[in-house]
Coordinates of C-alpha atoms in Angstrom, one line a residue:
X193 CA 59.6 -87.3 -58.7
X194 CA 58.8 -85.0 -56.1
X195 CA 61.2 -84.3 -53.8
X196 CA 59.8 -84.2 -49.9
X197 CA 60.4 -80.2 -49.7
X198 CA 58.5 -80.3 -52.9
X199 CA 55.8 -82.3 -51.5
X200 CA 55.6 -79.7 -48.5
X201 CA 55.8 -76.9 -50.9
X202 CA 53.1 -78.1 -53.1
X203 CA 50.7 -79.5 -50.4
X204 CA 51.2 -76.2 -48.5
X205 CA 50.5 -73.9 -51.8
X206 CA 47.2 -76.0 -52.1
X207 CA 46.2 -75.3 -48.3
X208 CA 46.6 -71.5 -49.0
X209 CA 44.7 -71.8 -52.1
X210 CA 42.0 -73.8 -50.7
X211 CA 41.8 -71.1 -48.1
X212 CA 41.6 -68.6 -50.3
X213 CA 39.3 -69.9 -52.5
X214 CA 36.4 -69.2 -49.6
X215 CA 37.4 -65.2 -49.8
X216 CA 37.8 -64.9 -53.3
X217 CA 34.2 -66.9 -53.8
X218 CA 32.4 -64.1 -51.3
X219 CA 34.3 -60.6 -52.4
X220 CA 31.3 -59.3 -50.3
X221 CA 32.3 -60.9 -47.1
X222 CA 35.0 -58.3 -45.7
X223 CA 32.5 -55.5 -46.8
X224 CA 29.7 -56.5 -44.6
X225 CA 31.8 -57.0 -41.6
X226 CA 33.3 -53.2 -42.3
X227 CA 29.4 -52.3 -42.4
X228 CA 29.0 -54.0 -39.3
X229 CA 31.8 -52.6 -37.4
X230 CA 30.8 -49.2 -38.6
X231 CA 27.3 -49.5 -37.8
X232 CA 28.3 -50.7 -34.5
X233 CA 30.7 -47.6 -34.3
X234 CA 27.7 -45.3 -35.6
X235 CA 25.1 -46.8 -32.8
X236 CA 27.8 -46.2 -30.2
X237 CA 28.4 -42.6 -31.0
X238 CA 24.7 -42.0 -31.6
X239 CA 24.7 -43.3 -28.3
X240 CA 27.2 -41.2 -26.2
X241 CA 25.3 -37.9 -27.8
X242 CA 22.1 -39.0 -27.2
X243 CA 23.6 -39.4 -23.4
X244 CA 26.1 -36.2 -23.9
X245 CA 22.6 -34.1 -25.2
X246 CA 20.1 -36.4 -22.6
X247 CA 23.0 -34.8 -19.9
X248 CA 22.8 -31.3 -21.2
X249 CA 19.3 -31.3 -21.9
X250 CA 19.1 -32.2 -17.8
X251 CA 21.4 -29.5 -16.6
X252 CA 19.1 -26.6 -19.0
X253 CA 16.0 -28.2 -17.6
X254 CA 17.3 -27.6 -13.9
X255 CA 18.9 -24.3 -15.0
X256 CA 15.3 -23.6 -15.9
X257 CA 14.3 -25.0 -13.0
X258 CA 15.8 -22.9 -10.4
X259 CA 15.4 -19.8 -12.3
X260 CA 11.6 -20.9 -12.4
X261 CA 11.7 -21.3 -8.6
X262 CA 13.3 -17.8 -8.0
X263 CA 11.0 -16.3 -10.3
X264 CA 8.0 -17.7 -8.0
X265 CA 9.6 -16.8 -5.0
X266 CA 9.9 -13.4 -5.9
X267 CA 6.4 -13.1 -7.5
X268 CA 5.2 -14.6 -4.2
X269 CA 7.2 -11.9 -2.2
X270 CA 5.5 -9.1 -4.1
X271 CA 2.1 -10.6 -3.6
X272 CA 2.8 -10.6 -0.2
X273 CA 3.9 -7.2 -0.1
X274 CA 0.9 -6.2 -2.6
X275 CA -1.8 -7.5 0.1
X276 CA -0.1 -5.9 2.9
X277 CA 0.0 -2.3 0.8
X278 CA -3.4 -3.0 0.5
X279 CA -4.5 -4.2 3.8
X280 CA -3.1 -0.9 4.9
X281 CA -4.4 0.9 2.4
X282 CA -8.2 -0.6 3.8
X283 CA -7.3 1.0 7.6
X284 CA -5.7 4.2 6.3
X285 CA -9.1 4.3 4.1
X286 CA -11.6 4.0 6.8
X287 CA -9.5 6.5 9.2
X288 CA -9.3 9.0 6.1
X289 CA -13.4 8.8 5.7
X290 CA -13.5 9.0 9.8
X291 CA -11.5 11.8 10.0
X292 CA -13.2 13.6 7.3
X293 CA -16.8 13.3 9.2
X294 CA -15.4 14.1 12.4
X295 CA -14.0 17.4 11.2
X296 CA -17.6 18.3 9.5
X297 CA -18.9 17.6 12.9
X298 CA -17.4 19.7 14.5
X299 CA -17.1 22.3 11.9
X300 CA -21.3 22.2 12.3
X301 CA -20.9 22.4 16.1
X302 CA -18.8 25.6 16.4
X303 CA -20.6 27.5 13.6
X304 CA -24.1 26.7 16.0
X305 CA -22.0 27.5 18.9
X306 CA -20.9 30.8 17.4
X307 CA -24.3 31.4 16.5
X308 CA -25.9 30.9 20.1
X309 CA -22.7 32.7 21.1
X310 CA -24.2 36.1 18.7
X311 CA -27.9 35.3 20.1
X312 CA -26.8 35.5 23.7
X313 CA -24.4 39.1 22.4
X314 CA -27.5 40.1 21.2
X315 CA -29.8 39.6 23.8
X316 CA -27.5 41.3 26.4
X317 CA -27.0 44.4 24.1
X318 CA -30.8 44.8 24.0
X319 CA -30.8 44.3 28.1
X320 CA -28.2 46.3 28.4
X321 CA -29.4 49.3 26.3
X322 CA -33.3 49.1 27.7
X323 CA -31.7 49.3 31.0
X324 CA -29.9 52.9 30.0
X325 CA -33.1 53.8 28.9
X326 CA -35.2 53.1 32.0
X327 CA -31.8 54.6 33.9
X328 CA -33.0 58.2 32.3
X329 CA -37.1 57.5 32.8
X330 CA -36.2 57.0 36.4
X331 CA -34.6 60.1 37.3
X332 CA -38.2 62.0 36.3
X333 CA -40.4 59.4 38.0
X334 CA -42.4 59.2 41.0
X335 CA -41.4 57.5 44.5
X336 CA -43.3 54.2 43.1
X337 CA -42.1 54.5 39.7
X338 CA -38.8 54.4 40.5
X339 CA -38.9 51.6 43.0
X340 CA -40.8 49.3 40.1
X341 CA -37.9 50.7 37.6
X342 CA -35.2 49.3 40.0
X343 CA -36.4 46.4 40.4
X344 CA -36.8 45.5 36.8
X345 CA -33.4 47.2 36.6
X346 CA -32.5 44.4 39.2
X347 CA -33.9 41.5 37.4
X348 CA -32.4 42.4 34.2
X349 CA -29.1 42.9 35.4
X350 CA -29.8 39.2 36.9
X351 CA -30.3 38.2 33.0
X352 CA -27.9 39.7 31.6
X353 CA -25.0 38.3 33.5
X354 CA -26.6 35.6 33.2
X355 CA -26.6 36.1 29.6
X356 CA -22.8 36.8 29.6
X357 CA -21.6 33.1 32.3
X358 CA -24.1 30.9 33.1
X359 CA -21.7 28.0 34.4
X360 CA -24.6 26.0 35.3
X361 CA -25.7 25.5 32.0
X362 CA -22.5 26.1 29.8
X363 CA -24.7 28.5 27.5
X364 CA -23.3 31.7 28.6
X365 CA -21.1 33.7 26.4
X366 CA -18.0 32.8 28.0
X367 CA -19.1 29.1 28.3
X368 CA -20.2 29.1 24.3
X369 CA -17.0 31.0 23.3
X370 CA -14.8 28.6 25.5
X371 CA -17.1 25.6 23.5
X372 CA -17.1 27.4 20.1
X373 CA -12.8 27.4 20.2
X374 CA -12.7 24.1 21.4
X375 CA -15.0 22.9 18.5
X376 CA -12.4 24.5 16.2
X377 CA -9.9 23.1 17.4
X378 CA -11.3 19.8 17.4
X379 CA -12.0 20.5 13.4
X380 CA -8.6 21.9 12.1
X381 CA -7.1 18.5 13.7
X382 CA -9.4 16.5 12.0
X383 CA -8.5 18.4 9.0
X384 CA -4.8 18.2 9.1
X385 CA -5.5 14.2 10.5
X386 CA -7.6 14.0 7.3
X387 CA -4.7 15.6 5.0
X388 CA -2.3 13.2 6.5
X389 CA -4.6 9.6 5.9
X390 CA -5.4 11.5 2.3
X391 CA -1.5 11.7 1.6
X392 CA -0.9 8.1 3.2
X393 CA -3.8 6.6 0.9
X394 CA -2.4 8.3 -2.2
X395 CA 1.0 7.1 -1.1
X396 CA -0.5 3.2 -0.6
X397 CA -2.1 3.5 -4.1
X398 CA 1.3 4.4 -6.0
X399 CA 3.1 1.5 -4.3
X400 CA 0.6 -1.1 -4.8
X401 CA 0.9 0.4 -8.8
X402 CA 4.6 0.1 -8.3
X403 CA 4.8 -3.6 -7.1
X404 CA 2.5 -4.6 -9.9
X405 CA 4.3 -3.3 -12.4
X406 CA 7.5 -5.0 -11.2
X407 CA 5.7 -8.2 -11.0
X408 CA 4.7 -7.7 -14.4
X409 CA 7.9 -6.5 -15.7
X410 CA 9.7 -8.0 -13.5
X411 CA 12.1 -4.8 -12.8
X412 CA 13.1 -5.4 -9.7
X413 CA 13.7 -1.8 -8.3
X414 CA 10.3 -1.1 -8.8
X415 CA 9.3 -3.2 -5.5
X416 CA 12.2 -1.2 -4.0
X417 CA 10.5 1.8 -4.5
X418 CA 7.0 0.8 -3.3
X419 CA 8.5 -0.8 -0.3
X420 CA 10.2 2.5 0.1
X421 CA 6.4 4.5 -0.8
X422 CA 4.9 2.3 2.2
X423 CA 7.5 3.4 4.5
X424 CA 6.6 6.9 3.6
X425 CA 2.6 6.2 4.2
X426 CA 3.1 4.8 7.4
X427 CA 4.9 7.0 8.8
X428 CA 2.3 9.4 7.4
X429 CA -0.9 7.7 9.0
X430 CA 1.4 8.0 12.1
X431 CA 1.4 11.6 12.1
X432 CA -2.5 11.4 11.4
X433 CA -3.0 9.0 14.4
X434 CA -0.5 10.6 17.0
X435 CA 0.4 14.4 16.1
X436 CA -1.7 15.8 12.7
X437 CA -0.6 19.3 13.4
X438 CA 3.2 18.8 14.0
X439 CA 3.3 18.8 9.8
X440 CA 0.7 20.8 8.9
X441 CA -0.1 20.0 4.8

């Protein structure tokens, strides 16, 4: 006979046996959760880097980004500072060429006025000297002789100081010579003006070389430099514009 703890016993051993006997038929089962856990546990870490390198991925992009945006800003700035070299360049160009032909001009002018100034020097020479002679003639001559002599005496005494001022016409010799120094002048200023815009244009061509090659290099003190190179031109066209001989070059 079976006693009732025996019963319980025995009916209980059978439960846990029957329970068992599910597991021990599928040894596979608990290995295929563990699979699934760690698959799950895989995807969830393959997850959170994909995220972690989506996030740092982001933050190098915008990195990128905003050095990008700098670097344009900057190449935009020396573009900017390229065209305005070389707009001034353009004006210090066409004042340099100006200059030039208005110092030939007037270089032409006082060598004709220098010229006429030698004619007229010459002409009053010969007046001068025919009148000596005709001086001497005279004192041998008759009554009419000598009246005739004096007056072309008279008339080319008329000539020749007209020969030497002739205000009314500016072609004296003192008008011409007045006209023939002015003319100089008038040329050495365009000269030293022309020095000044040829200095200022060779200037304006280094610093648009400069700013270039900072752009392309992306050295920074380059631009520096040409910004400080235009400073120098300008203030060289200045002196061209306002006061070309207070440095003569």
């Amino acid at each position: 006979m079976v006693g009732p703890g025996g019963m319980r016993g025995g009916t209980r051993s059978a439960i846990l046996i029957n329970e068992r006997k599910p597991r021990l038929a599928a040894p596979g089962a608990t290995s295929l959760w563990t699979r699934a856990k760690r698959s799950i546990a895989f995807l969830y870490r393959a997850k959170i880097i994909a995220a972690t390198g989506e996030e740092k991925w982001t933050r190098q992009r915008a990195q990128e980004g905003i050095e990008d945006e700098i670097k344009d800003g900057r190449t935009r700035r020396l573009a900017l500072l390229i065209a305005a070299l070389a707009a001034l360049l353009a004006l210090v160009s066409m004042q340099d060429d100006k200059t030039a032909q208005d110092a030939i001009r007037s270089n032409i002018e006082a060598s004709d006025l220098w010229a006429f100034f030698q004619a007229k020097t010459m002409r009053q020479f010969v007046i001068e000297r025919d009148s000596e002679m005709l001086k001497i003639e005279r004192d041998g001559a008759n009554p009419e002789k000598q009246a005739a002599i004096d007056d072309m005496l008279k008339s080319w005494a008329e000539k020749s100081a007209k020969y030497d001022s002739d205000p009314g016409s500016g072609e004296g010799r003192k008008e011409l010579l007045a006209r023939a120094k002015a003319a100089e002048a008038d040329r050495d200023e365009a000269f030293a003006a022309n020095n000044h815009f040829g200095y200022a244009s060779a200037t304006l061509q280094l610093a648009i070389v400069l700013a270039s090659a900072s752009i392309i290099l992306g050295i920074a003190w380059l631009a520096y430099i040409a910004c400080g190179l235009g400073a120098v031109a300008i203030v060289f066209a200045a002196l061209g514009v306002f006061a070309p001989a207070l440095l003569p070059l």
